[in-house]
Amino acid sequence: MALMRTITGPSDLKRLSPQQVELLAREIRDYLIDSVSRTGGHLGPNLGVVELTIALHRVFDSPRDTLLFDTGHIGYVHKLLTGRHDFSGLRKEGGLSGYPSRAESDHDVIENSHASTSLSWAIGIASGRKLRGETDRHTVAVIGDGALTGGMAWEALNNIAEQRDLPLVIVINDNERSYAATRGGMADYLASLRATPEYENVLSWGKRQLHRTPVVGRQVYDALHGMKKGLKDIVSPQGMFEDLGLKYLGPVDGHDVQAMETALRRAHDFGGVVLVHAITEKGHGYDPATADEADRFHAVGRINPETGLPLELSGRSWTDEASDELVRLARERDDIVALTASMLIPVGLQPFAERFPDRVFDVGIAEQHAVTMAAGLSYAGLHPVVCVYATFLNRAFDQLLMDCALHRQGVTFVLDRAGVTGTDGASHNGMWDLRLLGLVPGVRVAAPRDAAQVARALREAVEVDDAPTVVRFPKGTVAAPIEAVRTVGGIDVLRDAQATDGAHVEDDGREDGADGGASAGAQLDLLLVGVGPMAATALEVADKLWAEGRRVMVVDPRWVLPVSPGLVELARGARAVGVVEDGLTGGVADRLAQALSEAGVGVPVHAYGLPHSFLAHGSRDQVLERVGLTADSVATSLAGRLG
């Protein structure tokens, strides 16, 4: 790694010879394999952009020229070339972010890591600089073929086509994949371009031969060059981009630094918008990655760098539980179909797709389209299940509100990675959904506390045919099972109130009416509501408060929105209510407080959730500790409030 260590910024790259550049690429690739195998992270995507990123920094002058990476998980090489060599704490608290981070470097711009946004950023930056007279600064957007399946990218391209004099370069990082293989018409179109790279070879050969011909050679070449568009349409059908008025260069071998530099320099000097089409291979140079047909080591945990095999075996995940139940439901009901936005494997739909290939729709990175398509499928008499990360539901809120809820369509949403996901940072924490969903009339939201409740909630959700339903759960290994001691008004009681002498209220095993839910006639000090996986935390809080002689009942509403009348009735028997949730503070608590007020129940509601801020990366436990959403912190706060 001797050469890599001498690169403290992009200017150091410009002094390297072609041979040194090749050596640097090998060193970077070896370093990525060694370091990411120790920490986990996005390995395959970064192995695929080593030479491309080197070429970008040799041609352009970052940060004066702005480099934008869509979606940002391909930014590891960029970090190394801008002086960030310590990957030992990658995605860990206090270490490097797994995405570009403005706090880390002036070379980083887009932090949000949500796909298909780079072209909108690019035209905004380039247009702004033009208005300020800074036309000598280039803006470069690197966007994958997967991200080009997102509608927002095409909205931006439509706008870019009207401002073709901007110093703007669009680099398509075409590796035939987003997470897994890219699907759809755009993918097929790029495949046709990949398959016919002969155009540039033909034109180069013609130029060499005709320039050797005395007298008429130059004139013939100029005529041939004038036929350029017609020739391109015959040899390589990139007409769609040129019909938009965009200069197209490529396809170029993205693993050939010199070829990439040549194309990028032509783009740099063109004086307007240029699209450079680079062909890359996800996982390039690492056999275990390129042999992995599923996702080419898109994201890995700790692995053996020699074999690519995981060093840690994880238990069953929340995703596994939802995946298995959805397959069971589809066997029972032929009206159930599934949709995903280019995340078939991460959201657990691969088994469904293998069993029911005609009943799954991967729409590309197009969450808005997926949700409205689901509304149409529902109208046609099917029951669609939209599987998406909780953080990406934000992108389709209008479609959920206006297409699904307004039209009372029976669409089920499975929100994976809800709450704190941790290591991927602020943009990937699924912390917004409960607040957003609370705004949607008629929506019903379930938050399972364990594996059994995932299956139960999903089964109940698909029975609803006149409103959207949502089942949300976190990332990682599924929580230990928590049995309810009884059910009161449809609410699972996880622990009954404990008297100060330590005696529990008797459980007769029956479902009680809501009015019998408190405990043996004595008023509760606190009704503690655990939302989803926070039920375990609520039980720990109760233990600590019981030790102080407090009478606390712990309940899990299961269906948290809208607020159940049974929960309102239970609150009548308490002096206070506490809500522990893993979304923004008040997502469920505020709705409960409103329901209590409307019912004339004058009981204070104490809310515990995530703060209204963007949470820096770290493990889930570290993030929860940092924001005070732990049993110790909540118990201490409640003891003070109840005092």
XYZ file of C-alpha atoms in Angstrom:
643
model
C 0.000 0.000 0.000
C 3.055 2.241 -0.261
C 1.780 4.209 -3.234
C -1.755 4.597 -1.898
C -0.431 6.097 1.339
C 1.203 8.928 -0.633
C -2.158 10.040 -2.033
C -3.406 12.721 0.343
C -5.583 14.465 -2.224
C -6.557 14.461 -5.901
C -3.572 16.645 -6.877
C -1.237 13.770 -5.957
C -2.895 11.603 -8.600
C -2.027 13.917 -11.451
C 1.730 13.339 -11.093
C 1.482 9.560 -11.456
C 2.648 7.710 -14.550
C 0.288 5.254 -16.297
C 2.195 2.369 -14.712
C 1.831 3.928 -11.259
C -1.885 4.419 -11.850
C -2.277 0.704 -12.555
C -0.337 -0.122 -9.387
C -2.502 2.296 -7.384
C -5.670 0.625 -8.649
C -4.379 -2.777 -7.513
C -3.417 -1.394 -4.097
C -6.819 0.223 -3.598
C -8.643 -2.945 -4.595
C -6.504 -5.046 -2.212
C -7.049 -2.519 0.585
C -10.806 -2.514 0.110
C -10.986 -6.313 0.242
C -8.823 -6.447 3.362
C -10.445 -3.568 5.266
C -14.122 -4.059 4.395
C -13.848 -7.778 5.172
C -12.957 -6.714 8.742
C -15.703 -4.120 9.219
C -18.442 -5.018 6.764
C -19.817 -2.576 4.232
C -20.501 -2.043 0.547
C -17.706 -4.060 -1.020
C -18.866 -5.136 -4.491
C -19.999 -1.691 -5.709
C -16.689 -0.075 -4.742
C -14.545 -2.761 -6.315
C -16.371 -1.932 -9.533
C -15.488 1.784 -9.600
C -11.780 1.819 -8.696
C -10.431 2.824 -12.111
C -13.432 5.021 -12.890
C -12.939 7.058 -9.693
C -9.189 7.408 -10.264
C -9.868 8.718 -13.764
C -12.431 11.206 -12.464
C -9.979 12.678 -9.986
C -7.159 12.831 -12.563
C -9.295 14.737 -15.062
C -11.380 16.981 -12.796
C -10.273 19.234 -9.951
C -12.284 18.331 -6.848
C -13.557 20.122 -4.808
C -13.490 23.085 -7.221
C -15.178 20.759 -9.662
C -17.999 18.944 -7.881
C -18.204 15.145 -7.971
C -21.595 13.659 -7.077
C -22.056 9.957 -6.381
C -25.459 8.338 -6.764
C -26.283 6.663 -4.385
C -23.121 7.251 -2.392
C -22.282 3.691 -1.406
C -19.727 3.758 -4.257
C -17.795 6.480 -2.404
C -15.119 4.360 -0.676
C -12.526 4.845 -3.449
C -13.316 8.554 -3.479
C -12.651 8.661 0.267
C -9.251 6.992 -0.171
C -8.255 9.374 -2.975
C -9.204 12.389 -0.857
C -6.954 11.387 2.037
C -9.211 9.243 4.225
C -7.135 6.088 4.629
C -8.290 4.759 7.995
C -11.158 2.352 7.316
C -10.788 0.527 10.647
C -13.864 2.303 12.012
C -15.905 2.278 8.814
C -19.642 2.682 9.622
C -18.858 2.524 13.336
C -19.466 5.275 15.865
C -16.673 7.812 15.532
C -15.346 6.241 12.323
C -15.851 6.988 8.650
C -19.381 7.065 7.296
C -20.348 4.439 4.747
C -21.546 7.263 2.495
C -20.184 10.682 1.513
C -20.158 12.992 4.508
C -19.742 16.752 4.471
C -18.427 16.583 8.028
C -15.544 14.438 6.780
C -14.428 16.324 3.693
C -15.024 19.286 1.391
C -14.921 16.751 -1.445
C -18.246 15.230 -0.306
C -21.595 16.739 -1.281
C -24.608 14.373 -1.377
C -25.148 12.522 1.894
C -28.682 11.225 1.502
C -27.843 7.871 -0.149
C -31.306 7.664 -1.723
C -30.974 6.694 -5.377
C -31.739 8.709 -8.517
C -31.113 12.137 -6.960
C -27.681 13.011 -8.386
C -28.836 14.497 -11.694
C -31.186 16.919 -9.957
C -28.367 17.970 -7.640
C -26.083 18.304 -10.659
C -28.276 20.602 -12.716
C -29.016 22.670 -9.629
C -25.335 23.159 -8.829
C -24.336 23.777 -12.454
C -27.185 26.240 -13.022
C -26.412 28.071 -9.814
C -22.766 28.468 -10.755
C -23.701 29.686 -14.216
C -25.849 32.417 -12.661
C -22.912 33.364 -10.439
C -20.572 33.539 -13.434
C -18.574 30.465 -12.394
C -18.731 28.726 -15.761
C -15.175 27.367 -15.450
C -16.254 24.882 -12.752
C -17.534 21.471 -13.818
C -20.210 19.381 -12.143
C -19.927 15.611 -12.549
C -22.674 13.162 -11.599
C -21.904 9.439 -11.416
C -25.135 7.479 -11.671
C -25.639 3.730 -11.971
C -27.826 2.002 -14.501
C -29.964 0.881 -11.550
C -30.520 4.472 -10.423
C -31.536 5.364 -13.974
C -34.643 3.231 -13.455
C -35.864 5.909 -11.045
C -38.281 8.456 -12.431
C -36.562 11.353 -10.712
C -33.465 10.779 -12.853
C -35.540 11.149 -16.017
C -37.269 14.244 -14.732
C -33.806 15.743 -14.303
C -32.636 14.567 -17.751
C -35.668 16.224 -19.302
C -34.645 19.478 -17.643
C -30.943 19.054 -18.448
C -31.793 18.650 -22.135
C -33.071 22.245 -22.114
C -29.773 23.612 -20.745
C -27.222 21.880 -22.927
C -24.559 24.592 -22.536
C -23.935 23.800 -18.864
C -20.474 22.425 -17.936
C -22.091 19.203 -16.754
C -20.833 15.646 -17.193
C -23.018 12.610 -16.519
C -21.159 9.337 -16.042
C -23.297 6.201 -16.285
C -21.702 3.515 -14.144
C -23.236 0.631 -16.051
C -22.715 -2.691 -14.285
C -26.093 -4.232 -15.167
C -27.101 -4.059 -11.506
C -28.619 -1.953 -8.793
C -28.673 -4.267 -5.774
C -29.189 -7.341 -7.939
C -29.565 -7.444 -11.727
C -31.182 -4.305 -13.138
C -34.598 -4.892 -14.683
C -36.828 -3.024 -17.090
C -36.789 -1.254 -20.416
C -33.943 1.095 -19.478
C -31.812 -1.896 -18.541
C -32.573 -3.523 -21.894
C -31.664 -0.333 -23.724
C -28.295 -0.018 -21.992
C -27.674 -3.678 -22.687
C -28.034 -2.931 -26.391
C -25.381 -0.243 -26.063
C -23.062 -2.548 -24.159
C -23.423 -5.153 -26.855
C -22.329 -2.820 -29.675
C -19.158 -0.946 -28.700
C -17.917 -1.228 -32.281
C -18.973 2.312 -33.179
C -16.015 4.065 -31.554
C -13.630 1.479 -33.004
C -15.052 1.996 -36.503
C -14.778 5.771 -36.299
C -11.232 5.646 -34.887
C -10.106 3.247 -37.611
C -11.663 5.408 -40.295
C -9.959 8.513 -38.977
C -6.539 6.843 -38.977
C -6.908 5.387 -42.460
C -8.430 8.408 -44.161
C -5.943 10.855 -42.696
C -3.225 8.822 -44.402
C -4.916 9.392 -47.773
C -3.408 12.443 -49.528
C -5.510 15.367 -50.749
C -9.037 13.972 -50.288
C -8.593 12.044 -47.037
C -9.480 14.896 -44.686
C -12.545 15.872 -46.719
C -13.824 12.287 -46.767
C -13.313 11.982 -42.999
C -15.217 15.219 -42.403
C -18.073 13.867 -44.502
C -18.036 10.627 -42.536
C -17.985 12.585 -39.288
C -20.964 14.554 -40.538
C -22.789 11.261 -40.956
C -21.991 10.530 -37.325
C -25.523 10.314 -35.991
C -26.706 8.060 -38.787
C -23.711 5.795 -38.287
C -24.354 5.661 -34.558
C -27.962 4.698 -35.073
C -26.836 1.779 -37.271
C -23.834 0.531 -35.283
C -24.828 1.527 -31.748
C -28.388 2.676 -30.977
C -27.661 5.453 -28.488
C -30.084 7.739 -30.289
C -32.333 8.141 -27.255
C -29.714 10.210 -25.441
C -28.773 12.219 -28.509
C -32.433 12.807 -29.324
C -32.563 14.556 -25.957
C -29.744 16.748 -27.226
C -27.119 15.122 -25.006
C -23.651 14.447 -26.332
C -22.961 10.724 -25.852
C -19.500 9.154 -25.453
C -19.036 5.440 -25.152
C -19.440 2.729 -24.266
C -16.041 2.915 -22.504
C -14.294 0.190 -20.524
C -14.642 1.477 -16.982
C -11.703 -0.621 -15.825
C -9.298 0.931 -18.340
C -8.031 4.110 -16.660
C -6.509 5.539 -19.823
C -9.676 4.945 -21.841
C -11.759 6.523 -19.086
C -9.423 9.518 -18.880
C -9.602 10.038 -22.638
C -13.402 10.011 -22.598
C -13.615 12.240 -19.537
C -11.156 14.765 -20.986
C -13.233 14.960 -24.148
C -16.277 15.522 -21.952
C -14.424 18.130 -19.894
C -13.406 20.096 -22.977
C -16.703 19.821 -24.848
C -18.242 22.950 -23.372
C -21.668 21.556 -22.631
C -23.571 18.586 -21.257
C -21.913 15.243 -22.032
C -22.970 11.731 -21.102
C -20.110 9.231 -20.671
C -21.208 5.592 -20.697
C -18.782 3.441 -18.656
C -19.076 -0.341 -18.575
C -17.984 -1.732 -15.202
C -18.239 -4.993 -13.316
C -19.597 -5.054 -9.789
C -17.066 -6.822 -7.548
C -14.333 -6.523 -10.219
C -11.029 -8.153 -9.293
C -12.381 -10.264 -6.417
C -13.458 -13.747 -7.445
C -15.816 -14.451 -4.497
C -17.732 -11.269 -5.368
C -17.989 -11.801 -9.120
C -19.026 -15.423 -8.520
C -21.909 -14.313 -6.284
C -24.812 -14.110 -8.708
C -27.232 -12.866 -6.053
C -25.757 -9.410 -5.456
C -21.974 -9.527 -6.164
C -21.225 -8.778 -2.492
C -23.266 -5.585 -2.597
C -23.071 -5.328 1.183
C -21.226 -7.751 3.425
C -20.686 -8.345 7.096
C -17.333 -9.497 8.409
C -15.961 -12.080 5.982
C -12.872 -14.177 5.342
C -11.103 -12.129 2.634
C -9.644 -15.235 1.003
C -12.892 -17.154 0.664
C -15.570 -14.466 1.003
C -17.371 -16.616 3.564
C -18.961 -14.887 6.573
C -17.136 -14.984 9.892
C -20.325 -14.518 11.881
C -23.502 -16.530 11.567
C -26.640 -14.531 12.213
C -29.926 -15.896 13.459
C -33.236 -15.598 11.700
C -34.074 -12.035 10.827
C -37.337 -10.137 10.966
C -37.198 -10.162 7.160
C -36.978 -13.964 7.123
C -40.134 -14.221 9.218
C -42.107 -11.900 6.927
C -40.757 -13.645 3.829
C -41.844 -17.095 4.981
C -45.315 -15.951 6.006
C -45.869 -14.138 2.723
C -45.065 -17.333 0.800
C -47.493 -19.260 3.005
C -50.206 -16.696 2.387
C -49.608 -16.756 -1.364
C -50.025 -20.536 -1.372
C -53.396 -20.104 0.300
C -54.576 -17.119 -1.771
C -53.950 -16.670 -5.465
C -54.921 -12.996 -5.306
C -51.792 -12.017 -3.368
C -49.049 -10.360 -5.429
C -45.844 -8.648 -4.325
C -43.991 -5.524 -5.445
C -40.528 -4.161 -4.716
C -38.381 -1.262 -5.898
C -35.224 -3.041 -7.037
C -34.769 -4.693 -3.615
C -36.002 -8.229 -4.233
C -33.320 -9.879 -2.077
C -32.980 -7.351 0.799
C -36.713 -7.276 1.544
C -37.013 -11.055 1.421
C -39.003 -11.454 -1.798
C -36.598 -13.831 -3.527
C -38.348 -16.970 -2.176
C -41.707 -15.521 -3.252
C -40.324 -14.783 -6.728
C -38.944 -18.311 -7.068
C -42.274 -19.857 -6.064
C -44.570 -17.366 -7.850
C -42.562 -15.673 -10.633
C -45.678 -14.292 -12.353
C -46.950 -12.683 -9.164
C -43.982 -10.486 -8.285
C -43.174 -7.072 -9.799
C -39.730 -5.511 -9.469
C -40.289 -2.012 -10.815
C -36.736 -0.692 -10.452
C -35.814 2.171 -8.135
C -39.253 3.715 -8.502
C -41.113 3.662 -5.209
C -43.735 6.167 -6.336
C -44.644 4.057 -9.334
C -44.667 0.867 -7.224
C -47.253 2.252 -4.808
C -49.627 3.602 -7.442
C -49.246 0.414 -9.470
C -50.235 -1.439 -6.305
C -53.376 0.698 -6.092
C -54.210 -0.356 -9.645
C -53.593 -4.021 -8.870
C -55.915 -3.692 -5.885
C -58.604 -2.114 -8.028
C -58.243 -5.035 -10.439
C -59.180 -7.446 -7.650
C -55.780 -8.517 -6.303
C -54.189 -7.865 -2.929
C -50.755 -6.325 -3.497
C -48.024 -6.400 -0.845
C -45.427 -3.653 -1.295
C -42.130 -4.568 0.381
C -39.818 -1.606 0.924
C -37.332 -0.218 3.441
C -39.060 2.114 5.887
C -36.768 4.996 4.927
C -37.817 4.671 1.277
C -41.530 4.912 2.050
C -40.845 8.652 2.424
C -40.423 8.795 -1.339
C -43.917 7.464 -2.013
C -45.917 9.255 0.675
C -48.122 11.143 -1.793
C -48.997 7.923 -3.612
C -49.834 6.184 -0.336
C -52.007 9.126 0.691
C -53.759 9.979 -2.561
C -53.740 6.764 -4.583
C -54.119 4.120 -1.877
C -55.812 5.765 1.106
C -58.080 8.232 -0.718
C -59.306 5.461 -3.014
C -59.641 2.990 -0.131
C -57.543 0.389 -1.913
C -56.525 -2.723 -0.024
C -52.735 -2.524 -0.292
C -50.388 -3.938 2.350
C -47.011 -2.333 2.985
C -44.228 -4.332 4.611
C -41.727 -1.833 6.005
C -38.361 -3.488 6.527
C -35.612 -1.835 8.608
C -37.984 0.411 10.547
C -36.554 2.374 13.453
C -32.808 2.688 14.020
C -30.738 0.776 11.478
C -27.520 2.354 12.720
C -24.483 1.679 10.576
C -25.728 3.243 7.329
C -26.384 6.545 9.053
C -29.010 9.246 9.009
C -30.609 8.590 5.639
C -31.184 4.897 6.291
C -32.734 5.060 9.754
C -36.402 4.149 9.252
C -37.574 6.669 11.800
C -40.062 8.799 9.854
C -42.781 6.304 9.002
C -44.933 6.416 12.154
C -45.175 10.208 12.038
C -45.997 10.183 8.328
C -48.475 7.331 8.573
C -50.259 9.102 11.396
C -51.299 11.735 8.850
C -53.021 9.258 6.525
C -56.781 8.802 7.069
C -57.827 5.182 7.289
C -54.383 3.601 7.319
C -53.830 0.782 9.824
C -50.340 0.180 11.193
C -49.055 -2.908 12.999
C -45.762 -3.061 14.894
C -44.918 -6.705 15.751
C -42.828 -7.346 18.853
C -41.456 -10.770 17.829
C -41.491 -13.420 15.100
C -44.916 -14.822 15.932
C -46.409 -11.354 15.799
C -44.844 -10.657 12.385
C -46.703 -13.593 10.907
C -49.896 -12.761 12.791
C -49.862 -9.103 11.744
C -49.161 -9.877 8.095
C -51.970 -12.410 7.995
C -54.382 -9.877 9.499
C -53.168 -7.096 7.200
C -53.963 -8.887 3.948
C -57.526 -9.486 5.158
C -58.214 -5.735 4.910
C -59.540 -4.877 1.462
C -60.834 -1.331 1.945
C -57.788 0.557 3.237
C -53.990 0.436 3.178
C -52.330 -1.574 5.943
C -48.731 -1.433 7.150
C -46.573 -3.962 8.977
C -43.267 -2.495 10.223
C -40.260 -4.187 11.819
C -36.566 -3.451 12.401
C -33.314 -4.671 10.883
C -31.398 -7.642 12.227
C -32.050 -10.774 14.217
C -35.629 -11.181 15.345
C -36.363 -10.457 19.004
C -36.908 -13.161 21.605
C -40.572 -14.172 21.891
C -42.697 -12.319 24.434
C -45.914 -14.038 25.425
C -48.940 -12.023 26.462
C -50.319 -12.899 29.892
C -53.808 -11.976 28.719
C -55.721 -9.817 26.265
C -57.838 -6.832 27.275
C -60.038 -5.092 24.712
C -57.850 -6.410 21.904
C -54.656 -5.227 23.634
C -51.932 -7.713 24.610
C -51.015 -7.355 28.277
C -47.374 -8.340 28.583
C -47.157 -7.829 32.317
C -49.847 -7.033 34.817
C -49.547 -4.387 37.467
C -47.516 -5.446 40.478
C -48.503 -4.305 43.924
C -45.881 -2.756 46.191
C -45.673 -6.016 48.130
C -44.583 -7.823 44.979
C -47.813 -9.743 44.371
C -48.964 -10.051 40.751
C -52.566 -9.723 39.707
C -54.003 -13.137 38.911
C -54.325 -14.094 35.248
C -57.296 -16.346 34.573
C -56.297 -16.860 30.933
C -59.458 -15.313 29.466
C -59.862 -12.213 27.328
C -61.213 -9.529 29.624
C -63.346 -6.592 28.654
C -61.591 -3.265 28.462
C -63.150 -2.108 31.694
C -61.592 -5.008 33.575
C -58.117 -4.412 32.320
C -56.394 -2.440 35.033
C -55.814 -4.566 38.090
C -57.978 -5.674 40.950
C -59.561 -2.264 41.400
C -56.354 -0.432 42.331
C -55.364 2.489 40.117
C -52.211 2.068 38.091
C -49.331 4.475 38.534
C -48.445 3.931 34.905
C -49.779 2.248 31.789
C -46.634 1.593 29.747
C -47.060 1.016 25.998
C -44.272 -0.795 24.144
C -44.420 -0.270 20.369
C -43.144 -3.255 18.377
C -39.612 -4.311 19.351
C -39.576 -1.663 22.097
C -41.881 -3.942 24.090
C -38.769 -5.628 25.502
C -37.423 -2.244 26.618
C -40.790 -1.409 28.192
C -40.637 -4.608 30.244
C -37.179 -3.658 31.528
C -38.451 -0.196 32.424
C -41.331 -1.763 34.354
C -38.914 -3.938 36.328
C -37.005 -0.866 37.440
C -40.138 1.064 38.382
C -41.622 -1.924 40.214
C -38.473 -2.030 42.325
C -39.438 1.458 43.507
C -42.955 0.288 44.418
C -44.734 1.628 41.328
C -47.797 -0.130 39.952
C -47.063 -0.525 36.237
C -48.869 -2.440 33.522
C -47.026 -3.137 30.243
C -49.095 -3.538 27.090
C -48.532 -4.048 23.374
C -51.380 -2.681 21.191
C -50.022 -4.660 18.185
C -52.014 -2.403 15.831
C -50.695 0.988 16.899
C -52.495 3.279 14.420
C -55.248 4.277 14.624
C -55.359 4.143 18.414
C -57.464 1.264 19.667
C -60.490 2.096 21.850
C -59.269 -0.666 24.124
C -56.069 1.248 24.810
C -58.065 4.361 25.660
C -60.140 2.388 28.159
C -57.042 0.937 29.796
C -55.645 4.455 30.189
C -58.725 5.439 32.238
C -57.408 3.286 35.064
C -53.963 4.874 35.185
C -52.525 8.069 36.601
C -50.208 8.390 33.580
C -49.359 6.718 30.299
C -45.886 6.154 28.882
C -45.152 5.254 25.244
C -41.818 3.804 24.120
C -41.451 3.741 20.326
C -38.579 3.433 17.847
C -39.707 6.207 15.533
C -39.736 9.965 15.947
C -40.926 10.886 19.429
C -44.685 11.257 19.390
C -45.508 9.152 16.355
C -47.794 6.904 18.388
C -47.772 8.886 21.628
C -49.239 12.032 20.079
C -52.071 10.066 18.466
C -52.788 8.382 21.788
C -52.822 11.744 23.596
C -55.268 13.071 21.002
C -57.505 10.004 21.377
C -57.506 10.364 25.182
C -58.392 14.043 24.918
C -61.260 13.311 22.539
C -62.526 10.623 24.932
C -62.338 13.004 27.914
C -59.574 11.018 29.626
C -57.380 13.550 31.408
C -54.270 11.421 31.719
C -50.796 12.754 30.810
C -48.922 10.873 28.083
C -45.127 10.699 28.393
C -43.468 10.033 25.030
C -40.124 8.306 24.499
C -38.767 7.915 20.994
C -36.115 9.212 18.644
C -35.265 12.925 18.663
C -36.152 15.228 15.791
C -32.638 15.223 14.383
C -30.518 13.268 11.925
C -28.723 10.491 13.759
C -25.062 9.805 12.991
C -23.962 6.263 12.196
C -23.124 3.663 14.812
C -24.526 0.338 15.938
C -28.211 0.247 16.829
C -27.401 -0.076 20.543
C -24.942 2.827 20.347
C -27.484 5.072 18.662
C -30.212 4.188 21.177
C -27.783 4.845 24.033
C -26.766 8.163 22.501
C -30.362 9.399 22.249
C -31.447 8.074 25.637
C -33.838 5.409 24.396
C -32.702 2.718 26.842
C -34.424 1.110 29.812
C -32.237 2.958 32.321
C -32.828 6.379 30.748
C -36.560 5.905 30.278
C -37.053 4.510 33.792
C -35.137 7.406 35.357
C -37.189 9.931 33.407
C -40.498 8.284 34.251
C -39.626 8.005 37.938
C -39.069 11.763 37.994
C -42.269 12.504 36.111
C -44.356 10.186 38.261
C -42.879 11.514 41.488
